[in-house]
Coordinates of C-alpha atoms in Angstrom, one line a residue:
M530 CA 0.0 0.0 0.0
V531 CA 2.7 2.5 0.9
Y532 CA 4.7 1.6 -2.2
D533 CA 1.6 2.2 -4.3
F534 CA 1.0 5.5 -2.6
L535 CA 4.6 6.5 -3.2
F536 CA 4.4 5.5 -6.8
N537 CA 1.3 7.8 -7.3
T538 CA 3.0 10.6 -5.4
H539 CA 6.1 10.3 -7.5
K540 CA 4.1 10.2 -10.7
L541 CA 2.2 13.4 -9.8
Y542 CA 5.3 15.0 -8.5
N543 CA 6.8 14.7 -12.0
D544 CA 3.6 15.4 -14.0
Q545 CA 4.7 18.8 -15.1
R546 CA 8.2 17.9 -16.3
S547 CA 7.6 17.5 -19.9
N548 CA 6.3 21.1 -20.2
Q549 CA 8.1 22.9 -17.5
A550 CA 11.7 21.8 -18.1
I551 CA 12.9 21.4 -14.5
G552 CA 16.5 21.1 -15.7
L553 CA 16.8 24.7 -16.8
Q554 CA 19.7 26.7 -15.3
L555 CA 18.2 27.9 -12.0
G556 CA 20.3 28.3 -8.9
L557 CA 20.2 25.2 -6.7
S558 CA 20.0 27.0 -3.4
I559 CA 17.2 29.3 -4.6
V560 CA 14.9 26.6 -6.0
D561 CA 15.6 24.2 -3.1
C562 CA 14.9 26.8 -0.5
Y563 CA 11.8 28.4 -2.0
P564 CA 9.8 25.8 -3.8
Y565 CA 6.4 26.9 -2.4
L566 CA 6.3 30.6 -2.8
P567 CA 2.9 32.0 -4.1
M568 CA 3.3 33.0 -7.7
M569 CA 1.1 34.1 -10.6
S570 CA 0.6 32.3 -13.9
D571 CA 0.3 34.3 -17.1
N572 CA -1.0 37.9 -16.7
S573 CA -4.1 37.3 -14.7
A574 CA -4.6 37.9 -11.0
A575 CA -5.1 34.8 -8.9
S576 CA -5.1 33.7 -5.4
S577 CA -2.2 31.5 -4.3
M578 CA -1.2 29.6 -1.2
I579 CA 1.6 29.9 1.2
L580 CA 2.4 26.3 2.0
Q581 CA 3.4 25.6 5.6
P582 CA 4.5 22.3 7.2
R583 CA 1.9 19.6 7.2
D584 CA 0.9 20.0 10.8
Q585 CA 0.0 23.6 10.4
K586 CA -3.1 25.1 8.6
R587 CA -2.7 26.4 5.0
L588 CA -3.3 30.1 4.7
K589 CA -4.9 31.6 1.6
R590 CA -3.9 35.1 0.5
T591 CA -5.5 37.1 -2.3
I592 CA -3.3 39.4 -4.3
S593 CA -4.8 42.6 -5.8
V594 CA -4.2 43.8 -9.3
G595 CA -3.6 47.4 -8.5
D596 CA -1.2 46.9 -5.5
G597 CA 2.2 48.2 -6.3
S598 CA 3.9 46.1 -3.7
P599 CA 6.4 43.4 -4.7
T600 CA 3.8 40.7 -4.1
S601 CA 1.3 42.2 -6.7
T602 CA 0.7 40.8 -10.1
L603 CA 3.5 41.5 -12.5
S604 CA 2.5 43.4 -15.7
R605 CA 4.3 43.3 -19.0
S606 CA 5.2 46.4 -20.9
S607 CA 4.0 47.0 -24.4
S608 CA 7.5 46.5 -25.7
T609 CA 7.5 42.9 -24.5
S610 CA 3.9 42.1 -25.2
S611 CA 4.7 41.5 -28.8
L612 CA 6.8 38.5 -27.8
S613 CA 4.0 36.9 -25.8
N614 CA 3.5 34.3 -28.5
L615 CA 6.9 32.9 -27.7
P616 CA 6.7 30.8 -24.6
R617 CA 9.5 31.7 -22.1
L618 CA 9.9 29.9 -18.8
Q619 CA 10.6 32.3 -16.0
F620 CA 11.5 31.8 -12.4
R621 CA 7.9 32.1 -11.2
D622 CA 7.0 29.3 -13.7
H623 CA 9.4 26.9 -11.9
I624 CA 8.1 28.0 -8.5
W625 CA 4.6 27.4 -9.7
T626 CA 5.7 23.9 -10.9
Y627 CA 7.0 23.0 -7.5
T628 CA 3.8 24.3 -5.8
R629 CA 1.7 22.2 -8.1
R630 CA 3.7 19.1 -7.3
Y631 CA 3.4 19.7 -3.6
L632 CA -0.4 20.1 -3.9
A633 CA -0.6 17.0 -6.0
A634 CA 1.2 15.0 -3.4
E635 CA -1.0 16.3 -0.7
A636 CA -4.1 15.4 -2.8
V637 CA -2.9 11.9 -3.3
E638 CA -2.2 11.5 0.4
E639 CA -5.6 12.7 1.4
A640 CA -7.3 10.5 -1.2
A641 CA -5.3 7.5 -0.1
A642 CA -6.2 8.2 3.5
A643 CA -9.8 8.5 2.7
M644 CA -9.7 5.3 0.7
I645 CA -8.1 3.4 3.6
K646 CA -10.8 4.6 6.0
S647 CA -13.5 3.5 3.6
E648 CA -12.1 0.1 3.0
D649 CA -14.0 -2.8 4.5
G650 CA -12.0 -5.8 5.7
C651 CA -8.9 -4.0 6.5
D652 CA -7.9 -4.6 10.1
G653 CA -6.6 -1.8 12.4
D654 CA -3.0 -3.0 12.3
Q655 CA -2.9 -2.7 8.5
Q656 CA -4.5 0.8 8.6
D657 CA -2.0 1.9 11.2
G658 CA 1.0 0.5 9.3
T659 CA -0.1 2.3 6.1
A660 CA -0.6 5.5 7.9
D661 CA 2.8 5.2 9.5
G662 CA 4.4 4.6 6.1
M663 CA 2.7 7.7 4.7
R664 CA 3.8 9.7 7.7
L665 CA 7.4 8.5 6.9
V666 CA 7.1 9.8 3.3
Q667 CA 6.0 13.2 4.6
L668 CA 8.8 13.4 7.1
L669 CA 11.5 12.3 4.6
I670 CA 10.4 14.9 2.0
A671 CA 10.2 17.6 4.7
C672 CA 13.6 16.7 6.0
A673 CA 15.1 16.7 2.5
E674 CA 13.6 20.2 2.0
A675 CA 15.1 21.4 5.3
V676 CA 18.5 20.0 4.4
A677 CA 18.4 21.6 1.0
C678 CA 17.6 24.9 2.6
R679 CA 20.5 24.4 5.1
D680 CA 18.0 24.7 8.0
K681 CA 20.0 22.6 10.5
S682 CA 17.7 23.0 13.5
H683 CA 14.5 21.9 11.6
A684 CA 16.3 19.1 9.8
S685 CA 17.8 17.8 13.0
A686 CA 14.4 17.7 14.7
L687 CA 12.9 15.8 11.7
L688 CA 15.9 13.4 11.7
S689 CA 15.3 12.6 15.3
E690 CA 11.7 11.7 14.6
L691 CA 12.7 9.7 11.5
R692 CA 15.3 7.7 13.4
A693 CA 12.6 6.6 15.9
N694 CA 10.3 5.3 13.1
A695 CA 12.7 4.2 10.3
L696 CA 13.6 0.7 11.5
V697 CA 16.2 -1.5 9.9
F698 CA 14.0 -4.6 10.5
G699 CA 10.6 -2.9 9.9
S700 CA 8.4 -2.8 6.8
S701 CA 10.0 -2.4 3.4
F702 CA 9.5 1.4 3.5
Q703 CA 10.8 1.7 7.0
R704 CA 13.9 -0.1 5.9
V705 CA 14.5 2.0 2.8
A706 CA 13.7 5.1 4.9
S707 CA 16.5 4.2 7.3
C708 CA 19.0 4.3 4.5
F709 CA 17.8 7.7 3.3
V710 CA 17.9 9.0 6.9
Q711 CA 21.6 8.0 7.0
G712 CA 22.2 9.9 3.8
L713 CA 20.3 13.0 5.0
A714 CA 22.2 13.0 8.3
D715 CA 25.6 12.8 6.4
R716 CA 24.6 15.6 4.1
L717 CA 23.4 17.8 7.0
A718 CA 26.7 17.2 8.8
S719 CA 28.5 18.5 5.6
V720 CA 26.3 21.5 5.1
Q721 CA 28.2 24.6 4.1
P722 CA 27.0 28.2 4.5
L723 CA 24.8 29.7 1.8
G724 CA 27.0 30.9 -1.1
A725 CA 29.8 28.4 -0.5
V726 CA 30.9 26.3 -3.5
G727 CA 32.7 23.1 -4.0
S728 CA 32.2 19.4 -3.5
F729 CA 31.5 17.7 -0.2
A730 CA 31.3 14.2 1.1
P731 CA 31.0 12.5 4.5
S732 CA 34.4 11.8 6.0
M733 CA 35.5 8.2 6.1
N734 CA 35.9 6.5 9.4
I735 CA 37.4 3.3 10.6
M736 CA 34.0 1.5 10.2
D737 CA 34.1 2.2 6.4
I738 CA 37.4 0.4 6.1
A739 CA 36.4 -2.5 8.5
G740 CA 33.2 -2.9 6.5
S741 CA 34.8 -3.7 3.2
R742 CA 34.5 -7.5 3.8
E743 CA 30.8 -7.1 4.6
K744 CA 30.3 -5.0 1.5
E745 CA 31.9 -7.8 -0.7
E746 CA 29.6 -10.4 1.0
A747 CA 26.6 -8.1 0.4
F748 CA 27.5 -7.7 -3.3
R749 CA 27.8 -11.5 -3.6
L750 CA 24.3 -11.9 -2.0
V751 CA 22.9 -9.3 -4.4
Y752 CA 24.2 -11.3 -7.3
E753 CA 22.8 -14.6 -6.0
I754 CA 19.4 -13.3 -4.7
C755 CA 18.4 -10.3 -6.9
P756 CA 18.0 -10.9 -10.6
H757 CA 19.5 -7.5 -11.6
I758 CA 23.1 -8.4 -12.3
Q759 CA 22.4 -11.9 -13.5
F760 CA 19.8 -10.5 -16.0
G761 CA 22.5 -8.0 -17.3
H762 CA 25.0 -10.9 -17.7
F763 CA 22.5 -13.0 -19.5
V764 CA 21.5 -10.4 -22.1
A765 CA 25.1 -9.2 -22.4
N766 CA 26.4 -12.8 -23.1
S767 CA 23.7 -13.4 -25.6
S768 CA 24.7 -10.3 -27.5
I769 CA 28.4 -11.2 -27.3
L770 CA 27.7 -14.7 -28.6
E771 CA 25.8 -13.3 -31.5
A772 CA 28.8 -11.0 -32.3
F773 CA 31.2 -13.9 -32.0
E774 CA 29.2 -16.2 -34.2
G775 CA 31.5 -18.1 -36.6
E776 CA 34.6 -16.3 -35.3
S777 CA 37.7 -18.1 -34.1
L778 CA 39.7 -15.3 -32.6
V779 CA 37.6 -13.3 -30.1
H780 CA 38.4 -10.7 -27.5
V781 CA 36.3 -9.2 -24.7
V782 CA 37.3 -5.9 -22.9
D783 CA 35.5 -5.9 -19.6
L784 CA 35.2 -2.5 -17.9
G785 CA 35.3 -3.0 -14.2
M786 CA 35.0 -6.8 -14.3
T787 CA 31.5 -6.5 -12.7
L788 CA 33.1 -4.9 -9.6
G789 CA 35.3 -8.0 -9.1
L790 CA 32.5 -10.4 -8.5
P791 CA 34.1 -13.7 -7.3
R792 CA 34.8 -16.5 -9.8
G793 CA 34.1 -14.4 -12.9
Q794 CA 30.5 -15.6 -13.1
Q795 CA 29.7 -13.9 -16.4
W796 CA 32.7 -15.3 -18.2
R797 CA 32.1 -18.8 -17.0
R798 CA 28.7 -18.8 -18.6
L799 CA 30.2 -17.3 -21.8
I800 CA 32.9 -20.0 -21.9
E801 CA 30.3 -22.7 -21.6
S802 CA 28.2 -21.2 -24.4
L803 CA 31.2 -20.8 -26.7
A804 CA 32.2 -24.4 -26.1
N805 CA 28.7 -25.7 -26.9
R806 CA 27.9 -23.4 -29.8
A807 CA 27.2 -24.8 -33.3
G808 CA 30.4 -25.6 -35.1
Q809 CA 33.8 -25.3 -33.6
P810 CA 34.6 -23.3 -30.4
P811 CA 36.9 -20.3 -30.9
R812 CA 40.6 -21.1 -31.2
R813 CA 41.5 -18.3 -28.8
L814 CA 39.5 -16.2 -26.3
R815 CA 41.1 -13.2 -24.8
I816 CA 39.6 -11.3 -21.9
T817 CA 41.1 -7.9 -20.8
A818 CA 39.9 -6.6 -17.5
V819 CA 40.1 -2.9 -16.8
G820 CA 40.2 -1.6 -13.2
L821 CA 42.4 -1.0 -10.2
C822 CA 41.8 -4.3 -8.4
V823 CA 44.7 -6.0 -10.1
E824 CA 45.3 -8.8 -7.6
K825 CA 41.7 -9.7 -7.4
F826 CA 41.2 -9.6 -11.2
Q827 CA 44.3 -11.7 -11.8
S828 CA 43.1 -14.3 -9.3
I829 CA 39.8 -14.4 -11.1
G830 CA 41.6 -14.7 -14.5
D831 CA 43.7 -17.7 -13.2
E832 CA 40.5 -19.5 -12.2
L833 CA 38.9 -18.7 -15.6
K834 CA 41.9 -20.1 -17.5
D835 CA 41.7 -23.4 -15.6
Y836 CA 37.9 -23.4 -16.2
A837 CA 38.3 -22.8 -19.9
K838 CA 40.8 -25.7 -20.2
T839 CA 38.1 -28.1 -19.1
Y840 CA 36.1 -27.0 -22.1
G841 CA 39.0 -27.1 -24.5
I842 CA 39.2 -23.3 -25.0
N843 CA 42.5 -21.5 -25.0
L844 CA 41.9 -18.4 -22.7
E845 CA 44.3 -15.5 -22.5
F846 CA 43.7 -13.1 -19.6
S847 CA 45.2 -9.7 -18.9
V848 CA 44.6 -6.8 -16.6
V849 CA 44.9 -3.1 -17.5
E850 CA 45.5 -1.2 -14.2
S851 CA 43.6 2.0 -14.7
N852 CA 40.3 3.6 -13.8
L853 CA 38.0 4.5 -16.6
E854 CA 38.8 8.2 -16.5
N855 CA 42.5 7.6 -17.1
L856 CA 42.1 4.8 -19.7
Q857 CA 43.9 5.3 -23.0
T858 CA 43.5 3.6 -26.3
K859 CA 47.1 2.2 -26.2
D860 CA 46.3 0.4 -23.0
I861 CA 44.1 -2.1 -24.9
K862 CA 46.1 -4.4 -27.1
V863 CA 44.0 -5.6 -30.0
L864 CA 45.5 -8.3 -32.2
E865 CA 45.1 -8.8 -35.9
N866 CA 42.0 -10.6 -37.2
E867 CA 40.3 -10.8 -33.8
V868 CA 36.7 -9.7 -33.2
L869 CA 36.5 -7.2 -30.3
V870 CA 33.5 -6.5 -28.0
V871 CA 33.4 -4.2 -25.0
N872 CA 31.4 -5.1 -21.9
S873 CA 30.2 -2.6 -19.3
I874 CA 28.1 -3.8 -16.4
L875 CA 27.1 -0.9 -14.0
Q876 CA 30.3 1.0 -14.7
L877 CA 29.8 4.0 -17.0
H878 CA 27.5 5.9 -14.7
C879 CA 30.5 6.4 -12.4
V880 CA 32.3 8.6 -14.9
V881 CA 29.2 10.8 -15.6
K882 CA 30.3 14.2 -14.2
E883 CA 28.9 17.7 -14.4
S884 CA 31.3 18.6 -17.1
R885 CA 30.6 15.4 -19.2
G886 CA 34.2 15.5 -20.2
A887 CA 35.2 12.2 -18.4
L888 CA 32.4 10.1 -20.0
N889 CA 33.0 11.6 -23.4
S890 CA 36.7 10.7 -23.2
V891 CA 35.9 7.1 -22.3
L892 CA 33.3 6.8 -25.1
Q893 CA 35.8 8.3 -27.5
I894 CA 38.4 5.7 -26.5
I895 CA 35.9 2.8 -26.9
H896 CA 34.9 4.2 -30.3
E897 CA 38.6 4.3 -31.4
L898 CA 38.9 0.6 -30.6
S899 CA 36.1 -0.1 -33.1
P900 CA 34.4 -2.9 -31.2
K901 CA 31.9 -5.0 -33.1
V902 CA 29.5 -4.3 -30.2
L903 CA 29.5 -2.4 -26.9
V904 CA 27.1 -3.9 -24.3
L905 CA 25.9 -1.4 -21.8
V906 CA 24.0 -2.4 -18.6
E907 CA 22.9 0.4 -16.3
Q908 CA 20.4 1.3 -13.6
D909 CA 17.4 2.8 -15.3
S910 CA 16.7 5.8 -13.1
S911 CA 17.3 9.5 -13.0
H912 CA 19.7 10.1 -10.1
N913 CA 21.8 12.7 -11.8
G914 CA 19.5 15.6 -12.1
P915 CA 20.7 19.2 -11.4
F916 CA 18.5 19.6 -8.3
F917 CA 18.9 17.8 -5.0
L918 CA 15.2 17.5 -4.2
G919 CA 14.5 16.0 -7.7
R920 CA 17.2 13.4 -7.3
F921 CA 16.0 12.6 -3.8
M922 CA 12.4 11.9 -5.0
E923 CA 13.6 9.8 -7.9
A924 CA 15.9 7.8 -5.6
L925 CA 13.2 7.3 -3.0
H926 CA 10.9 5.9 -5.6
Y927 CA 13.5 3.7 -7.2
Y928 CA 14.9 2.1 -4.1
S929 CA 11.4 1.7 -2.6
A930 CA 10.7 -0.6 -5.5
I931 CA 13.9 -2.6 -4.9
F932 CA 13.2 -2.9 -1.1
D933 CA 9.6 -3.9 -2.0
S934 CA 11.0 -6.7 -4.1
L935 CA 13.3 -7.9 -1.3
D936 CA 10.2 -8.0 0.9
A937 CA 8.7 -10.5 -1.5
M938 CA 11.9 -12.6 -1.8
L939 CA 13.2 -12.9 1.7
P940 CA 11.7 -13.3 5.2
K941 CA 11.4 -10.2 7.4
Y942 CA 14.3 -11.0 9.8
D943 CA 16.6 -12.7 7.3
T944 CA 20.2 -11.5 7.9
K945 CA 20.9 -11.9 4.2
R946 CA 18.4 -9.2 3.4
A947 CA 19.8 -6.9 6.1
K948 CA 23.3 -7.3 4.6
I949 CA 22.0 -6.6 1.1
E950 CA 20.1 -3.5 2.1
Q951 CA 22.6 -2.0 4.6
F952 CA 25.9 -2.8 3.0
Y953 CA 25.0 -2.5 -0.7
F954 CA 21.9 -0.5 -1.6
A955 CA 22.3 1.8 1.4
E956 CA 25.8 2.7 0.2
E957 CA 24.3 3.7 -3.2
I958 CA 21.6 5.7 -1.5
K959 CA 24.0 7.5 0.8
N960 CA 26.2 8.5 -2.1
I961 CA 23.2 9.8 -4.1
V962 CA 21.8 11.8 -1.1
S963 CA 24.9 12.9 0.8
C964 CA 27.6 13.6 -1.7
E965 CA 28.2 16.2 -4.3
G966 CA 30.9 17.0 -6.9
P967 CA 33.5 14.3 -7.7
A968 CA 32.5 12.3 -4.6
R969 CA 29.0 11.6 -6.0
V970 CA 29.6 8.6 -8.3
E971 CA 26.2 6.9 -8.3
R972 CA 25.0 9.1 -11.2
H973 CA 22.4 6.7 -12.7
E974 CA 20.5 8.0 -15.7
R975 CA 17.4 7.0 -17.7
V976 CA 18.0 4.8 -20.8
D977 CA 16.7 7.7 -23.0
Q978 CA 19.6 9.9 -21.7
W979 CA 22.1 7.1 -22.4
R980 CA 20.7 7.0 -26.0
R981 CA 21.4 10.7 -26.4
R982 CA 24.9 10.4 -25.0
M983 CA 25.8 7.4 -27.1
S984 CA 24.5 9.0 -30.2
R985 CA 26.5 12.1 -29.6
A986 CA 29.6 10.0 -29.2
G987 CA 29.1 8.4 -32.6
F988 CA 27.5 5.1 -31.7
Q989 CA 24.5 3.5 -33.4
A990 CA 22.0 1.5 -31.5
A991 CA 22.0 -2.3 -32.2
P992 CA 18.5 -3.4 -31.2
I993 CA 18.3 -6.4 -28.8
K994 CA 15.7 -8.8 -30.2
M995 CA 15.4 -11.4 -27.6
I996 CA 12.3 -10.5 -25.5
N997 CA 11.0 -14.1 -25.6
Q998 CA 14.3 -15.5 -24.4
A999 CA 14.5 -13.0 -21.6
Q1000 CA 11.0 -13.8 -20.4
K1001 CA 11.9 -17.5 -20.6
W1002 CA 15.1 -16.8 -18.5
L1003 CA 12.9 -15.2 -15.8
K1004 CA 10.8 -18.3 -15.7
N1005 CA 13.6 -20.8 -15.8
N1006 CA 15.5 -19.1 -13.0
K1007 CA 12.4 -18.9 -10.9
V1008 CA 12.7 -15.1 -10.5
C1009 CA 10.3 -13.8 -8.0
E1010 CA 6.8 -13.0 -9.4
G1011 CA 6.6 -9.2 -9.8
Y1012 CA 9.7 -8.9 -11.9
T1013 CA 9.0 -8.2 -15.6
V1014 CA 11.0 -7.7 -18.8
V1015 CA 9.9 -5.4 -21.5
E1016 CA 11.4 -4.3 -24.8
E1017 CA 11.7 -0.6 -25.2
K1018 CA 13.1 0.9 -28.4
G1019 CA 15.5 -1.9 -29.0
C1020 CA 16.7 -2.3 -25.4
L1021 CA 15.5 -4.7 -22.6
V1022 CA 14.4 -3.4 -19.3
L1023 CA 14.0 -5.4 -16.1
G1024 CA 11.5 -3.9 -13.8
W1025 CA 9.6 -4.5 -10.5
K1026 CA 5.8 -3.9 -10.8
S1027 CA 6.3 -1.7 -13.8
K1028 CA 9.1 0.3 -12.2
P1029 CA 12.2 0.1 -14.4
I1030 CA 15.3 -1.2 -12.5
I1031 CA 18.0 -2.3 -15.0
A1032 CA 18.3 -1.5 -18.7
T1033 CA 20.5 -3.3 -21.2
T1034 CA 21.5 -1.7 -24.5
C1035 CA 23.9 -2.6 -27.4
W1036 CA 25.8 -0.3 -29.6
K1037 CA 28.0 -0.4 -32.6
C1038 CA 30.4 2.0 -34.2

């Protein structure tokens, strides 16, 4: 119920985006601090509302036409009236947009509350739980607004109430709220005075270092229990197999090596498929891993070489010690007559920066390598918008869907679920919420934005036509009911209850 409410709230919150262009260049501090000021639309007088916190009454104020005060209706001069046929978004239009979104969210909340009260057959505990969840939504949004406005006293008070209600072993929304509370607290602790510029990130403590082993275990559990990464591997390998069809000398450049996932799971499946394909297996398979975890990657490579031998495949494995931002074309050794593919699983969003220069550089290098295909798997959500509150709402909706899916897959007090949530997804959430500048690396974007980026970099879409195989994969792997796969403009999107989670696309030069 709470997830459905949040879904409707998020939908209405974003209703005006297509026409109001939220991403225009407005100052972050101005928009975040004054989203609910009363403003006029067009040239007509109207009444507007000063929105106060939820527990206070809303006050209505009428603005006269003839009043010469700053709060009166703004009139246009005759010299500018001739341009009225050209729509121009002004600051008040953006303020009005935020006001409409807030009112829409309030309307959804009131409608949902009325619906709950009118429902027959719902016991008191269920009603109380839903009401508590909605209250958490209100508190989280109010706290995010206070943090955005650098109102430390109000934000601290809201955080205290949130900590008492956002329980790690509570409902799915209580658990996801606990992660956002951590992120908001870290961001509040790093708040700079108004007018200050520069990046900020929570300082690292000894627990961050000590928790690296827990994070590795959490990532392994995510791979085993959640279908996100396995789905990406399945679609990527299918596309790679198609590119390697009939070829005897093949080469894979793996960006990030799926974050060093133990045993090289993706490439074990590829080795098996290459050995069992129609005709002869390739005479040589080369895998080049790109990343800074040299020892870990080399250990995985040694295991893969032994594994390939059991299938009669000659595997050559090498590591390029470099992060993506410093990668150069000469680092990748491409041999004559071999077919090259590039594989990127949840990697490229980390080099998306405000300047876009880092990502463009990486894409240019990949383009110069002229791979037969580039496989791109990324989170399908908008966590890289210019405004903090917009990113916050997008992330809240996205991760609420993920935690809702975990609720369906694992028991309430399962320690595996706690590890997945607190050591993996919570880390992503905290980075999105608490960090800015170079420290913010979880810059997930919608698949449409990736299409635009790839097209500008000179890549052409290579449609993935395997929706039936993907749906069969869900069934064969007994993926939890609620997960769906859809084909969207040549890409495959894995979602939970219609909410996109992971998108897979293929590109050629």
